[in-house]
Coordinates of C-alpha atoms and ligand atoms in Angstrom, one line a residue:
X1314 CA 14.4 7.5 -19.4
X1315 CA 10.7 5.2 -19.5
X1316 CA 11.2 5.0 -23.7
X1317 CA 14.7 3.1 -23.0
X1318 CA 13.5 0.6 -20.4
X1319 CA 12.0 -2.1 -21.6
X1320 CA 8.8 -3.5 -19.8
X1321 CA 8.1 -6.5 -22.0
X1322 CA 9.2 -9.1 -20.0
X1323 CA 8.6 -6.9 -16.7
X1324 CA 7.0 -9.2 -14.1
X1325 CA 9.2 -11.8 -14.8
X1326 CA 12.0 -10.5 -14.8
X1327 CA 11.8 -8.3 -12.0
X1328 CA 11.8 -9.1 -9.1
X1329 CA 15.1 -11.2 -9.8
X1330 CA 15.0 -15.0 -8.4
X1331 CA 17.3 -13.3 -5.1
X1332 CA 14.0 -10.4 -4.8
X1333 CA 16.0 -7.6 -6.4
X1334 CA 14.6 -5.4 -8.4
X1335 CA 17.9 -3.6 -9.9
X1336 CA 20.1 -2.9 -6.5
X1337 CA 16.7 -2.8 -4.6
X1338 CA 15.0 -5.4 -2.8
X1339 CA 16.4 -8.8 -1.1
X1340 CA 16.4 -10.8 2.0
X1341 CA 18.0 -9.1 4.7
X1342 CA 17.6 -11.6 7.6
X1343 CA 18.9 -14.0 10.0
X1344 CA 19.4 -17.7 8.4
X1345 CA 16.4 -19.2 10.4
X1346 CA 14.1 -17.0 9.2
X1347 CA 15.4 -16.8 5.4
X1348 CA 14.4 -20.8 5.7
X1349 CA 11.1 -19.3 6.2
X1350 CA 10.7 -17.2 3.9
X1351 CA 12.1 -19.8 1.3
X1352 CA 9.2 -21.5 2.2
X1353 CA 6.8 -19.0 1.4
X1354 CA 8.5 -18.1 -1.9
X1355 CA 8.3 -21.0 -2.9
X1356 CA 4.6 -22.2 -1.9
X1357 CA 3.8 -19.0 -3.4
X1358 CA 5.9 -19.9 -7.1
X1359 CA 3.5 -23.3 -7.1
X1360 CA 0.4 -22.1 -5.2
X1361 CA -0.5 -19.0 -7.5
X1362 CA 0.0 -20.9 -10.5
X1363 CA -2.7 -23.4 -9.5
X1364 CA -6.2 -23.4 -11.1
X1365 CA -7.9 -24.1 -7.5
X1366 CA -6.2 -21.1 -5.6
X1367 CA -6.6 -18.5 -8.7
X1368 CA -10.2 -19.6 -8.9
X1369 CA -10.9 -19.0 -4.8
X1370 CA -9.3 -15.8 -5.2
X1371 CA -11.5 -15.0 -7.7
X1372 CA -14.4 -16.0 -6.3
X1373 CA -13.7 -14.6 -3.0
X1374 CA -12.7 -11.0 -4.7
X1375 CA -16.2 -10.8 -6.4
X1376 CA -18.4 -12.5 -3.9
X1377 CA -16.8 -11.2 -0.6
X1378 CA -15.1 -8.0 -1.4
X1379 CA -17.0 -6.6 -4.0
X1380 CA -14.7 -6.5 -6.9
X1381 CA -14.6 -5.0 -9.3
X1382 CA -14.7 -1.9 -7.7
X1383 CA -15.7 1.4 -10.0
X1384 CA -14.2 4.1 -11.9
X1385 CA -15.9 7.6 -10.2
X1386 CA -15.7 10.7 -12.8
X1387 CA -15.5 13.8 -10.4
X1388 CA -17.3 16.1 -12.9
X1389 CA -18.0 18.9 -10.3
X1390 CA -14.2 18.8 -8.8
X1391 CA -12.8 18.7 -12.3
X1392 CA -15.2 22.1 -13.4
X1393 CA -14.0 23.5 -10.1
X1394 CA -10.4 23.7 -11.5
X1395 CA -10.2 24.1 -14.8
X1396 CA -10.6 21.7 -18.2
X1397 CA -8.8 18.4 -16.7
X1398 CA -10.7 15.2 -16.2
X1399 CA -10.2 13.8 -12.8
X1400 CA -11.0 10.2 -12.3
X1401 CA -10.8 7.9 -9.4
X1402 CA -10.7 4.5 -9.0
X1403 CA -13.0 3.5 -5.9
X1404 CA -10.4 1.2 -3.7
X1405 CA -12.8 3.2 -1.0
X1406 CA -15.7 0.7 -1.7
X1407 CA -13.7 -2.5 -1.4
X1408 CA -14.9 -4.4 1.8
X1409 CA -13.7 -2.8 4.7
X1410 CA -12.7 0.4 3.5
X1411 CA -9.6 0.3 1.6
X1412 CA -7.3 -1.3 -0.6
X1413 CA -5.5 -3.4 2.0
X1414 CA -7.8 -6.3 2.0
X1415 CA -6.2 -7.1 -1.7
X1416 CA -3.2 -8.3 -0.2
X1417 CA -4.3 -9.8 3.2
X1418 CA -7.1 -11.6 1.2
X1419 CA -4.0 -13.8 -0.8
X1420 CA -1.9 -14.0 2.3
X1421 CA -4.5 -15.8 4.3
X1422 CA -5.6 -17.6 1.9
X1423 CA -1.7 -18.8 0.8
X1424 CA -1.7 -19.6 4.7
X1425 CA -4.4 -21.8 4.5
X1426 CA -2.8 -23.8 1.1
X1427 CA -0.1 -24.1 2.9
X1428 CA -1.8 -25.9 5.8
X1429 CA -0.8 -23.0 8.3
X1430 CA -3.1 -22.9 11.6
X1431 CA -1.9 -18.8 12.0
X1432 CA -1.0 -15.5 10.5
X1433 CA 0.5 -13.3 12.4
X1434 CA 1.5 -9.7 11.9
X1435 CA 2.0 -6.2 13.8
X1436 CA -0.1 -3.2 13.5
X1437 CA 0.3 1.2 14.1
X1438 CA -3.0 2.6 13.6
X1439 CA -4.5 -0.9 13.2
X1440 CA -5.7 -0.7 9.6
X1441 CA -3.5 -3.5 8.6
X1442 CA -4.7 -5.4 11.6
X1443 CA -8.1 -5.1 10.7
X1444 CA -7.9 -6.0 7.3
X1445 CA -5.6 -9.3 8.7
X1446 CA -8.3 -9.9 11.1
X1447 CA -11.3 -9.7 8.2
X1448 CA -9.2 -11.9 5.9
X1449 CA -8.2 -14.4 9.0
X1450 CA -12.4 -14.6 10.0
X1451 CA -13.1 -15.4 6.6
X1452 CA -11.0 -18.6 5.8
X1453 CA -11.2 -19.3 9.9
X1454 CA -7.7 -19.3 10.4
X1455 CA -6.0 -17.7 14.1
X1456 CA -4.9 -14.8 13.6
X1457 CA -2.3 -12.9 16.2
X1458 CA -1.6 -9.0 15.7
X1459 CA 0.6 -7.2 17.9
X1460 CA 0.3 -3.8 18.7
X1461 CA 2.2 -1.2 21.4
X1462 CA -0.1 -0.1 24.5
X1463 CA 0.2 3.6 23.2
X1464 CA -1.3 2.9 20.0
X1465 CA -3.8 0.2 21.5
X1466 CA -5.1 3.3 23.7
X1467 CA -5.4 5.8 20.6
X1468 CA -7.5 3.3 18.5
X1469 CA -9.7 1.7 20.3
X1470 CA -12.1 1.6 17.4
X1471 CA -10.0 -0.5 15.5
X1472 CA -8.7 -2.7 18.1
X1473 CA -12.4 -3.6 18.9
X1474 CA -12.8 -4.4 15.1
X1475 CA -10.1 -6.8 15.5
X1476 CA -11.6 -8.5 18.8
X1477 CA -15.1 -8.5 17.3
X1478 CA -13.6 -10.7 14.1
X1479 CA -11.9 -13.0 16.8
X1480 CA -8.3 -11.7 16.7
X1481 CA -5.8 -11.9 19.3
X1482 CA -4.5 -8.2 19.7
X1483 CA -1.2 -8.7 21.6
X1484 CA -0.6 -5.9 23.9
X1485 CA 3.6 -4.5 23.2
X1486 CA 4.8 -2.5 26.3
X1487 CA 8.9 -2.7 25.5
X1488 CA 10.4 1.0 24.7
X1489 CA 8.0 3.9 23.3
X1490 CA 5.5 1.0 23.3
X1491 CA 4.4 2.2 19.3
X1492 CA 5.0 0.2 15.6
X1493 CA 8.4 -0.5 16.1
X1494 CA 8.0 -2.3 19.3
X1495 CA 5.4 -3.8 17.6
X1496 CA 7.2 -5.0 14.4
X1497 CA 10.0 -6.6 16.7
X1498 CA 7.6 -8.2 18.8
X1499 CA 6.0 -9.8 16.5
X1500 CA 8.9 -11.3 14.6
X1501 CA 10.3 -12.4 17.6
X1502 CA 7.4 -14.2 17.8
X1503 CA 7.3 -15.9 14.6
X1504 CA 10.6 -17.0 15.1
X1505 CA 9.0 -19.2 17.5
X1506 CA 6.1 -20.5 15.6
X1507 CA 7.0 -19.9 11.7
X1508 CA 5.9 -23.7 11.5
X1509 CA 2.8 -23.2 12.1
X1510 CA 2.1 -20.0 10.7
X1511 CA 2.8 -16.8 8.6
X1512 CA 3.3 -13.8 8.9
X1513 CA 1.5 -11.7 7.1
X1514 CA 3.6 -8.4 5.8
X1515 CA 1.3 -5.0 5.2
X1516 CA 2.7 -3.6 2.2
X1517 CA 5.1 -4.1 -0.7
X1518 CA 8.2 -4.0 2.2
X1519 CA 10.4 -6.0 4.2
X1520 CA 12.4 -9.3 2.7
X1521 CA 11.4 -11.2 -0.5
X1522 CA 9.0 -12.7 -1.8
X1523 CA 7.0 -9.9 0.3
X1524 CA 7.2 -6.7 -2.0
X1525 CA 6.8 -8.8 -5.1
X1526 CA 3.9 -11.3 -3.2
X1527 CA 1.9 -7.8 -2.0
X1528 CA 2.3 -6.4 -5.4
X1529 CA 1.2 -9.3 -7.4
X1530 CA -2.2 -9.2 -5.1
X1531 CA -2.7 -5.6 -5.7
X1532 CA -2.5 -5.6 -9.4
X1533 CA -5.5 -6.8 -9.7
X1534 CA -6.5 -3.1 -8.8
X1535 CA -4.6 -1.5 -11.8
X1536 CA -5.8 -4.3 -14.3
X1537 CA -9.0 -3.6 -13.7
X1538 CA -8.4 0.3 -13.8
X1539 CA -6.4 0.2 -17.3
X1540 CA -9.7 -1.6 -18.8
X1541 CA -12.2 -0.1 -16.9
X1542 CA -11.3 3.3 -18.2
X1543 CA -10.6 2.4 -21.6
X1544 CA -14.2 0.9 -21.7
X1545 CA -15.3 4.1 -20.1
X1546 CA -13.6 6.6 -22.3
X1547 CA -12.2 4.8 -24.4
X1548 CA -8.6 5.7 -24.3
X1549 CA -6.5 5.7 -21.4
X1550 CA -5.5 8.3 -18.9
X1551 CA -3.0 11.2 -19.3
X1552 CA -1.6 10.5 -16.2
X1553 CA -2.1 8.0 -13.2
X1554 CA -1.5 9.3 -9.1
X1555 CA -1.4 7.1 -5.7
X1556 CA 0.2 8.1 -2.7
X1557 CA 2.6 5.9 -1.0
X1558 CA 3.4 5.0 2.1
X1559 CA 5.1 1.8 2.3
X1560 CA 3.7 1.6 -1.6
X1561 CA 1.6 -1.5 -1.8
X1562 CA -1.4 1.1 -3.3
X1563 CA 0.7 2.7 -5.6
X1564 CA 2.6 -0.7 -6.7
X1565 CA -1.2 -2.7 -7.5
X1566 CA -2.2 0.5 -9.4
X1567 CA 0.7 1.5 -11.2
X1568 CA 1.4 -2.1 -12.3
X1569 CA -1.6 -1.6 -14.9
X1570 CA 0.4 0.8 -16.4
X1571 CA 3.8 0.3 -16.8
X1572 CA 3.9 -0.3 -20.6
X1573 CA 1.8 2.6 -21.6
X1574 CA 2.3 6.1 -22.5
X1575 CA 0.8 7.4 -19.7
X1576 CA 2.8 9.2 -16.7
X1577 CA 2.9 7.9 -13.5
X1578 CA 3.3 9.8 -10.3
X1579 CA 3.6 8.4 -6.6
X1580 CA 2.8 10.9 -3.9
X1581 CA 4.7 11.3 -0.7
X1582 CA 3.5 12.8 2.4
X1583 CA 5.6 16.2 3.2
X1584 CA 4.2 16.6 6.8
X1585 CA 4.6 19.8 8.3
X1586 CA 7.7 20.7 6.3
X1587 CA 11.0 19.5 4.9
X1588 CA 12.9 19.0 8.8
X1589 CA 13.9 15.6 8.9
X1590 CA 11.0 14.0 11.4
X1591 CA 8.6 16.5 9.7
X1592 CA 7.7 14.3 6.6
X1593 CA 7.7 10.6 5.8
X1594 CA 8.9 11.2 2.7
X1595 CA 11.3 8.5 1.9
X1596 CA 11.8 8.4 -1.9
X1597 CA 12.2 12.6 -2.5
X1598 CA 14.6 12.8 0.2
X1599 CA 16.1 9.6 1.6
X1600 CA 19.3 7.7 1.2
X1601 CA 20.1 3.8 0.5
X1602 CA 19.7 1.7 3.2
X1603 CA 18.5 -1.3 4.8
X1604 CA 15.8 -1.5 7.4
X1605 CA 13.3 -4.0 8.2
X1606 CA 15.0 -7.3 5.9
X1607 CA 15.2 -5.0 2.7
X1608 CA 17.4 -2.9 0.8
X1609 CA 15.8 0.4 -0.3
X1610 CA 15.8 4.1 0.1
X1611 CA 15.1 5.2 3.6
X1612 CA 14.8 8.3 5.8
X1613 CA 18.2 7.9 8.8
X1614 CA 18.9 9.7 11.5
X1615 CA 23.0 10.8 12.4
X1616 CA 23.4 7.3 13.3
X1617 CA 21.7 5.7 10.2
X1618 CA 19.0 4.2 11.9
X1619 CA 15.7 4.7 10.7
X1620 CA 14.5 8.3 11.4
X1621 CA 11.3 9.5 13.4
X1622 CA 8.7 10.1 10.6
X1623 CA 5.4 12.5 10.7
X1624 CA 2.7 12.4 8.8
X1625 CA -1.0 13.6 9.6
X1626 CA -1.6 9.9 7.5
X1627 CA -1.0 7.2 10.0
X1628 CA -0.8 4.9 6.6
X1629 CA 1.8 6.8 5.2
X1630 CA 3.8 7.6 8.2
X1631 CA 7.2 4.9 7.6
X1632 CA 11.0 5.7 7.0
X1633 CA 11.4 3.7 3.7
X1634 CA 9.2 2.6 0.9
X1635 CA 9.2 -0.8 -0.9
X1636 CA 12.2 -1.1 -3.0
X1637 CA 10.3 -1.5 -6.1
X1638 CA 9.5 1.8 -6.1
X1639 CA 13.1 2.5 -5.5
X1640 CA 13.8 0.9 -8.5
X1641 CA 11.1 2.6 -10.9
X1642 CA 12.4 6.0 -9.5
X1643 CA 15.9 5.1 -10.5
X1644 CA 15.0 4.2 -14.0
X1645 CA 12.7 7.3 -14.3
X1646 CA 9.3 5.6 -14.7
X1647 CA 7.6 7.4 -11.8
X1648 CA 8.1 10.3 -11.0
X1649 CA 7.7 10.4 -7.0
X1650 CA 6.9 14.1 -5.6
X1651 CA 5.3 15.6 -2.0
X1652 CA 2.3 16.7 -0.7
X1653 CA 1.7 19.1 2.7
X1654 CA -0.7 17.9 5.5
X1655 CA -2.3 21.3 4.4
X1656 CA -3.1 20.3 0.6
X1657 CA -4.1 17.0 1.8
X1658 CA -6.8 18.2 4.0
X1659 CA -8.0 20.4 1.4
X1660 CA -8.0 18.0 -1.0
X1661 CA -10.2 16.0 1.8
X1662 CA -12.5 18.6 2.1
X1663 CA -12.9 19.3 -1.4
X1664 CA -13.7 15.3 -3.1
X1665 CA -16.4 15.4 -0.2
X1666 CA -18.1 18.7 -0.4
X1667 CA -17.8 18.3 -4.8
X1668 CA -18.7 14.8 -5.1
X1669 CA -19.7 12.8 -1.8
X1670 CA -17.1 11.0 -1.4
X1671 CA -14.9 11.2 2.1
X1672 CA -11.6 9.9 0.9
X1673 CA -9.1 8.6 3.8
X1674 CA -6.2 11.5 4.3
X1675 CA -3.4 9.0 3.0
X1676 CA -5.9 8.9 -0.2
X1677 CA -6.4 12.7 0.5
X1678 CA -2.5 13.5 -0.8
X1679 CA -3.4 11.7 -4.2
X1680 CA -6.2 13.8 -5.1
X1681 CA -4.7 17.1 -3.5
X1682 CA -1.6 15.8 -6.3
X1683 CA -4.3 15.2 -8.8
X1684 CA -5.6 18.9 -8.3
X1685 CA -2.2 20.6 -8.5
X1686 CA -1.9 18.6 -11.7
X1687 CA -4.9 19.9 -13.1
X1688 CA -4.5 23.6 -12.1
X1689 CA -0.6 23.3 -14.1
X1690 CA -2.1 21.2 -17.3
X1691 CA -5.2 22.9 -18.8
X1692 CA -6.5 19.7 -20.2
X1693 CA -6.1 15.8 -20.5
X1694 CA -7.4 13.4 -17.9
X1695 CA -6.2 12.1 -14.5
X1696 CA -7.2 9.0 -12.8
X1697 CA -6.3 8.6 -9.0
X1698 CA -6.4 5.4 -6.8
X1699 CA -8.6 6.5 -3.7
X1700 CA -7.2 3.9 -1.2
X1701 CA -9.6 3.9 1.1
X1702 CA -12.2 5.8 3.0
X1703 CA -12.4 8.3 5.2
X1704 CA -15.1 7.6 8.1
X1705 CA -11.6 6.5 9.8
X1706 CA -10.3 10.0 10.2
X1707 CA -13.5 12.6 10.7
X1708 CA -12.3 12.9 14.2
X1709 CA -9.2 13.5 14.0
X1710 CA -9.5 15.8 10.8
X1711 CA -12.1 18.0 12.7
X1712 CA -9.9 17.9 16.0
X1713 CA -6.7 18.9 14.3
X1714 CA -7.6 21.2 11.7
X1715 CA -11.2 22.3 11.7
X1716 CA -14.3 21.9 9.8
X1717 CA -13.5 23.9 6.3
Ligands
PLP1082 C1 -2.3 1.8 4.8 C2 -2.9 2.7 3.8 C3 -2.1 3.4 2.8 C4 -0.6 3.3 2.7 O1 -0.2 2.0 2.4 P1 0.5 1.7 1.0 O2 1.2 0.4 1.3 O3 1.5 2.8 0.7 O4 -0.5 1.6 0.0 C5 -2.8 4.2 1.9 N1 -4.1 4.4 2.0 C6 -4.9 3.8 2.9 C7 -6.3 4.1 2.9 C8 -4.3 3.0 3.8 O5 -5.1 2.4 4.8

């Protein structure tokens, strides 16, 4: 249980120096690139501790990506359901639309301390490109993101983000020509170059230092939260929600936290229904495993590769989740539950028709959590991280399931 764990040394004790965080976590990867990634742990262990680099991020988070974002109070969505105080924590307003830049913002920018020339990385839907391709502009480093021809085809808004900002979008046509494809292509690749370059990981996955790297640069997210609120209200929330995909949202949020009295939930995307390829929901129903470098808990077909994954959130649509949150499950500090395509998109509808806000449909599952929540508890106060935006999805939302 939370009360036996003890969180006082947390962050630096966990991750472990190996990247484990209990059984979770490690470096599951062939000897050239573990040299690699030694590298970057440790120009990352000397880098973040200097007064220059923490100063640029600073500046940088302020001047060029608008932080600190707010603290919304949904007054008219709370009065819609009952007596609980929803909150959410505008990761929607942070310079290009979403949370992501937090972690590609300290990437490029340990690239560039590092003397790189590159970063390099893969994208799905391309929201991880973008934000790569925003943070790579910036500090004027290249910036390479590969990406399968089926997925180049289906966002086309995105991949003209990335060429506008002066990224190289690398065309993948191996096999079902989607992320996968992608994600192999591009570490083949920096297998090649890793001298000159990075690559830039999009969430809190894949081997050490990445989960722990990803979640130190989204923390800043829940530190701000945990004062921001108490200034507001002057205690702190009942209980804090964030969806998770591969978890880097949910990891920078609930890391502001940890060693409070306040329940934490993480909230997987349920799809169309419990069928295995129905749901991406890795932590409520998968198995230990390792995919992708990292040991975790991930969703496997009969053959124990990773399984095929739905979600109607692009962002949230991957077999495993970072194996911190593995770890958190397993000692009971979060509490990881599901939310339907359905409830998400009513939860979309309802933040922007109550309080003009159009959340993003991986954001969408948090609040839709946050309203179930508030229809069970009569009264106490919630604060949900809104990821990102939802400009990105009107299309499709309309398309798919109709104006409501
Ligand atoms: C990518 C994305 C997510 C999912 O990624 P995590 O690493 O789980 O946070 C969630 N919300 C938005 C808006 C995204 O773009």
């Amino acid at each position: 249980m939370a009360e036996k764990f003890d969180f006082t040394n947390y962050f630096k004790e966990y991750p472990d120096e190996n990247g484990f965080f209990g059984p979770y976590g490690g470096a599951y990867i062939e000897p050239e690139l573990k040299a690699a990634m030694d590298e970057i742990t440790q120009a990352y262990f000397t880098i973040c501790k200097s007064s220059k680099f923490i100063a640029e991020l600073r500046e940088i988070r302020k001047n060029f990506q608008g932080r600190p974002t707010p603290i919304t109070y949904c007054e008219n969505l709370s009065r819609s359901i009952g007596d609980v105080q929803i909150y959410v924590k505008r990761e929607d307003l942070n310079h290009s639309g979403a949370h992501k830049l937090n972690h590609c913002m300290g990437e490029v920018l340990l690239a560039k301390y590092m003397g790189k020339k590159k970063v390099i990385a893969e994208t799905g839907a391309g929201q991880h490109g973008v934000a790569l391709a925003t943070a790579a502009a910036h500090f004027g480093l290249e910036c390479d993101i590969y990406m399968g021809a089926v997925d180049i085809k289906k966002q086309a808004p995105n991949v003209a983000r990335m060429k506008i900002m002066g990224a190289n979008v690398i065309e993948v046509t191996d096999g079902l020509q989607t992320l996968k494809e992608a994600v192999d292509a591009a570490f083949a690749a920096y297998t090649r170059e890793y001298k000159d370059c990075i690559y830039c990981i999009g969430s809190v996955v894949g081997p050490h230092p990445f989960p722990m790297m990803v979640r130190d640069f989204q923390s800043v997210v829940g530190f701000e939260a945990h004062d921001q609120f108490l200034e507001m209200t002057g205690e702190l929330p009942d209980a804090v929600v964030a969806c998770v995909g591969g978890g880097s949202n949910a990891a920078g949020f609930f890391s502001g936290f940890l060693t409070d009295p306040v329940k934490i939930y993480g909230v997987e995307p349920l799809g169309r229904g419990t069928n295995l390829g129905d749901h991406a929901a890795s932590l409520t129903y998968g198995e230990e495993g390792v995919m992708h470098g990292f040991n975790s808990v991930m969703l496997k077909d009969e053959n124990g590769e990773p399984a095929p994954v739905y979600s109607c959130a692009s962002g949230l649509d991957y077999p495993s989740s970072g194996p911190e949150h593995a770890f958190w499950k397993s000692i009971d500090r979060v509490q990881y539950d599901v939310i339907d395509d359905d409830a998400a998109i009513d939860a979309f509808y309802a933040l922007s028709k109550n309080e003009g806000i159009i959340p993003a449909v991986e954001s969408s599952h948090a609040v839709a959590y946050a309203m179930k929540l508030a229809r069970e508890q009569k009264h106490g106060s919630i604060l949900v991280n809104l990821s990102g935006r939802g400009d990105k999805d009107m299309d499709y939302v309309i398309d798919t399931f109709g104006l409501r």
